mmCIF file of C-alpha atoms in Angstrom:
data_model
loop_
_atom_site.group_PDB
_atom_site.id
_atom_site.type_symbol
_atom_site.label_atom_id
_atom_site.label_comp_id
_atom_site.label_asym_id
_atom_site.label_seq_id
_atom_site.Cartn_x
_atom_site.Cartn_y
_atom_site.Cartn_z
ATOM 1 C CA GLN A 27 -0.231 -0.274 -0.184
ATOM 2 C CA VAL A 28 1.526 3.154 -0.586
ATOM 3 C CA GLN A 29 0.419 6.778 1.141
ATOM 4 C CA LEU A 30 0.393 10.334 0.092
ATOM 5 C CA VAL A 31 0.480 12.505 1.933
ATOM 6 C CA GLU A 32 0.164 16.717 -0.288
ATOM 7 C CA SER A 33 0.892 20.145 1.447
ATOM 8 C CA GLY A 34 1.464 23.731 0.203
ATOM 9 C CA GLY A 35 -1.690 24.696 -0.642
ATOM 10 C CA GLY A 36 -2.558 28.105 0.393
ATOM 11 C CA GLN A 37 -4.154 31.428 -0.472
ATOM 12 C CA VAL A 38 -2.067 33.779 -2.786
ATOM 13 C CA GLN A 39 -2.933 36.826 -5.080
ATOM 14 C CA PRO A 40 -3.473 36.673 -8.832
ATOM 15 C CA GLY A 41 0.241 35.774 -10.640
ATOM 16 C CA GLU A 42 1.591 34.701 -7.946
ATOM 17 C CA SER A 43 2.853 31.392 -7.673
ATOM 18 C CA LEU A 44 2.691 27.813 -5.094
ATOM 19 C CA ARG A 45 4.893 24.753 -5.304
ATOM 20 C CA LEU A 46 2.687 21.618 -3.882
ATOM 21 C CA SER A 47 4.379 19.214 -2.636
ATOM 22 C CA CYS A 48 3.676 15.507 -2.212
ATOM 23 C CA VAL A 49 4.829 13.344 0.026
ATOM 24 C CA VAL A 50 5.146 9.435 -0.975
ATOM 25 C CA SER A 51 5.491 6.325 1.799
ATOM 26 C CA GLY A 52 4.576 3.133 2.143
ATOM 27 C CA ASP A 53 5.777 -0.006 0.427
ATOM 28 C CA THR A 54 8.495 1.914 -2.259
ATOM 29 C CA SER A 55 10.275 -0.297 -2.813
ATOM 30 C CA GLY A 56 9.226 -2.087 -5.219
ATOM 31 C CA PHE A 57 9.625 1.219 -7.335
ATOM 32 C CA ASN A 58 11.702 3.857 -8.252
ATOM 33 C CA LEU A 59 9.771 7.220 -8.195
ATOM 34 C CA ASP A 60 11.225 7.902 -11.926
ATOM 35 C CA ASP A 61 9.470 5.280 -12.734
ATOM 36 C CA ILE A 62 5.679 6.007 -11.554
ATOM 37 C CA GLY A 63 3.365 7.817 -13.286
ATOM 38 C CA PHE A 64 2.122 10.555 -10.969
ATOM 39 C CA GLY A 65 -1.085 12.889 -11.523
ATOM 40 C CA TRP A 66 -2.607 16.633 -9.769
ATOM 41 C CA VAL A 67 -5.230 16.744 -9.818
ATOM 42 C CA ARG A 68 -7.900 19.533 -9.087
ATOM 43 C CA GLN A 69 -11.330 20.006 -7.474
ATOM 44 C CA ALA A 70 -13.213 23.790 -8.139
ATOM 45 C CA PRO A 71 -16.168 23.839 -5.373
ATOM 46 C CA GLY A 72 -18.608 22.648 -7.298
ATOM 47 C CA LYS A 73 -17.374 21.377 -9.803
ATOM 48 C CA GLU A 74 -15.672 17.798 -10.913
ATOM 49 C CA ARG A 75 -12.274 16.933 -10.746
ATOM 50 C CA GLU A 76 -10.568 17.680 -13.159
ATOM 51 C CA GLY A 77 -6.531 16.205 -14.247
ATOM 52 C CA VAL A 78 -4.392 19.152 -13.908
ATOM 53 C CA LEU A 79 -0.921 17.071 -15.171
ATOM 54 C CA CYS A 80 0.392 13.918 -15.502
ATOM 55 C CA ASN A 81 4.359 12.614 -16.255
ATOM 56 C CA ASN A 82 5.794 9.445 -16.528
ATOM 57 C CA ASP A 83 9.237 8.443 -18.446
ATOM 58 C CA GLY A 84 9.332 12.103 -20.251
ATOM 59 C CA LEU A 85 6.050 12.089 -21.386
ATOM 60 C CA THR A 86 4.187 14.521 -20.203
ATOM 61 C CA TYR A 87 -0.567 15.569 -20.201
ATOM 62 C CA TYR A 88 -1.459 19.197 -19.533
ATOM 63 C CA GLN A 89 -4.442 20.402 -18.638
ATOM 64 C CA PRO A 90 -4.692 23.383 -20.886
ATOM 65 C CA SER A 91 -5.947 25.855 -19.009
ATOM 66 C CA VAL A 92 -2.764 25.145 -16.990
ATOM 67 C CA ARG A 93 -0.464 24.599 -20.149
ATOM 68 C CA GLY A 94 3.112 26.782 -19.735
ATOM 69 C CA ARG A 95 2.718 27.649 -15.756
ATOM 70 C CA PHE A 96 2.394 24.269 -13.968
ATOM 71 C CA SER A 97 5.541 21.919 -13.667
ATOM 72 C CA MET A 98 6.412 18.934 -12.603
ATOM 73 C CA SER A 99 9.309 17.312 -10.387
ATOM 74 C CA ARG A 100 10.129 14.932 -8.413
ATOM 75 C CA ASP A 101 13.302 14.250 -5.601
ATOM 76 C CA ASN A 102 13.800 10.539 -5.415
ATOM 77 C CA VAL A 103 15.950 10.717 -2.530
ATOM 78 C CA LYS A 104 13.306 12.524 -0.694
ATOM 79 C CA ASN A 105 10.986 10.529 -2.359
ATOM 80 C CA VAL A 106 8.326 13.650 -2.741
ATOM 81 C CA VAL A 107 6.547 14.903 -6.575
ATOM 82 C CA TYR A 108 5.796 18.344 -6.553
ATOM 83 C CA LEU A 109 3.639 20.720 -8.476
ATOM 84 C CA GLN A 110 5.290 23.983 -9.611
ATOM 85 C CA MET A 111 2.348 26.541 -9.971
ATOM 86 C CA ASN A 112 3.575 30.173 -11.285
ATOM 87 C CA ASN A 113 1.073 32.814 -12.932
ATOM 88 C CA LEU A 114 -1.955 31.610 -10.034
ATOM 89 C CA GLU A 115 -5.570 32.914 -12.441
ATOM 90 C CA PRO A 116 -9.170 32.940 -9.523
ATOM 91 C CA GLU A 117 -10.154 29.287 -12.168
ATOM 92 C CA ASP A 118 -6.484 27.449 -10.673
ATOM 93 C CA SER A 119 -8.282 27.819 -6.510
ATOM 94 C CA GLY A 120 -9.629 23.976 -5.804
ATOM 95 C CA VAL A 121 -9.091 21.751 -4.317
ATOM 96 C CA TYR A 122 -5.468 19.777 -5.568
ATOM 97 C CA TYR A 123 -4.695 15.543 -5.426
ATOM 98 C CA CYS A 124 -1.764 13.957 -5.591
ATOM 99 C CA ALA A 125 -2.644 10.251 -7.910
ATOM 100 C CA THR A 126 -1.014 7.608 -9.118
ATOM 101 C CA ASP A 127 -2.172 3.748 -10.216
ATOM 102 C CA LEU A 128 1.944 2.385 -9.514
ATOM 103 C CA ARG A 129 1.980 1.811 -13.234
ATOM 104 C CA ARG A 130 4.719 3.250 -15.635
ATOM 105 C CA SER A 131 2.830 4.819 -17.781
ATOM 106 C CA CYS A 132 0.519 7.684 -16.935
ATOM 107 C CA SER A 133 -2.709 5.308 -18.876
ATOM 108 C CA ALA A 134 -4.362 6.581 -15.444
ATOM 109 C CA TRP A 135 -4.401 9.834 -16.915
ATOM 110 C CA PRO A 136 -7.050 12.664 -16.642
ATOM 111 C CA ILE A 137 -8.626 10.694 -13.501
ATOM 112 C CA ASN A 138 -8.649 7.403 -13.341
ATOM 113 C CA TYR A 139 -5.492 6.382 -10.753
ATOM 114 C CA ARG A 140 -6.285 4.117 -7.499
ATOM 115 C CA HIS A 141 -3.976 5.714 -5.215
ATOM 116 C CA TRP A 142 -5.085 9.319 -4.060
ATOM 117 C CA GLY A 143 -3.559 11.854 -0.750
ATOM 118 C CA GLN A 144 -6.285 13.501 0.669
ATOM 119 C CA GLY A 145 -6.061 17.618 -1.223
ATOM 120 C CA THR A 146 -4.571 20.935 -0.210
ATOM 121 C CA GLN A 147 -6.535 23.424 -0.477
ATOM 122 C CA VAL A 148 -5.504 26.178 -3.221
ATOM 123 C CA ALA A 149 -7.112 29.552 -2.833
ATOM 124 C CA VAL A 150 -6.605 32.606 -5.758
ATOM 125 C CA SER A 151 -8.136 35.133 -5.086
ATOM 126 C CA SER A 152 -7.079 39.266 -5.256
#
């Protein structure tokens, strides 16, 4: 079993940046973080969940509205996956979830992951 814990959310003004972190723990002995597809999913109030970004093996899937502003990175030593969000817009507000299905692909894109974190809240407003 794998546990995902997000942090780094908060309230910011339009145009500002945030970096979300997702700590991966549990039964990770069988894989390297770089080998696994991880995704970020968000859910705005009253709306359904939508895939934000998924990355694996050099291939990245983007929600069109975040292309050029959001990016993912990983720290294999710390077992952390990051979501860097720049030039934030009010439409980016919502709860952000880290997710994976522990496969060497983004086949779960956009939201069909087996493992989810509890989410971290992002609010963008002036």
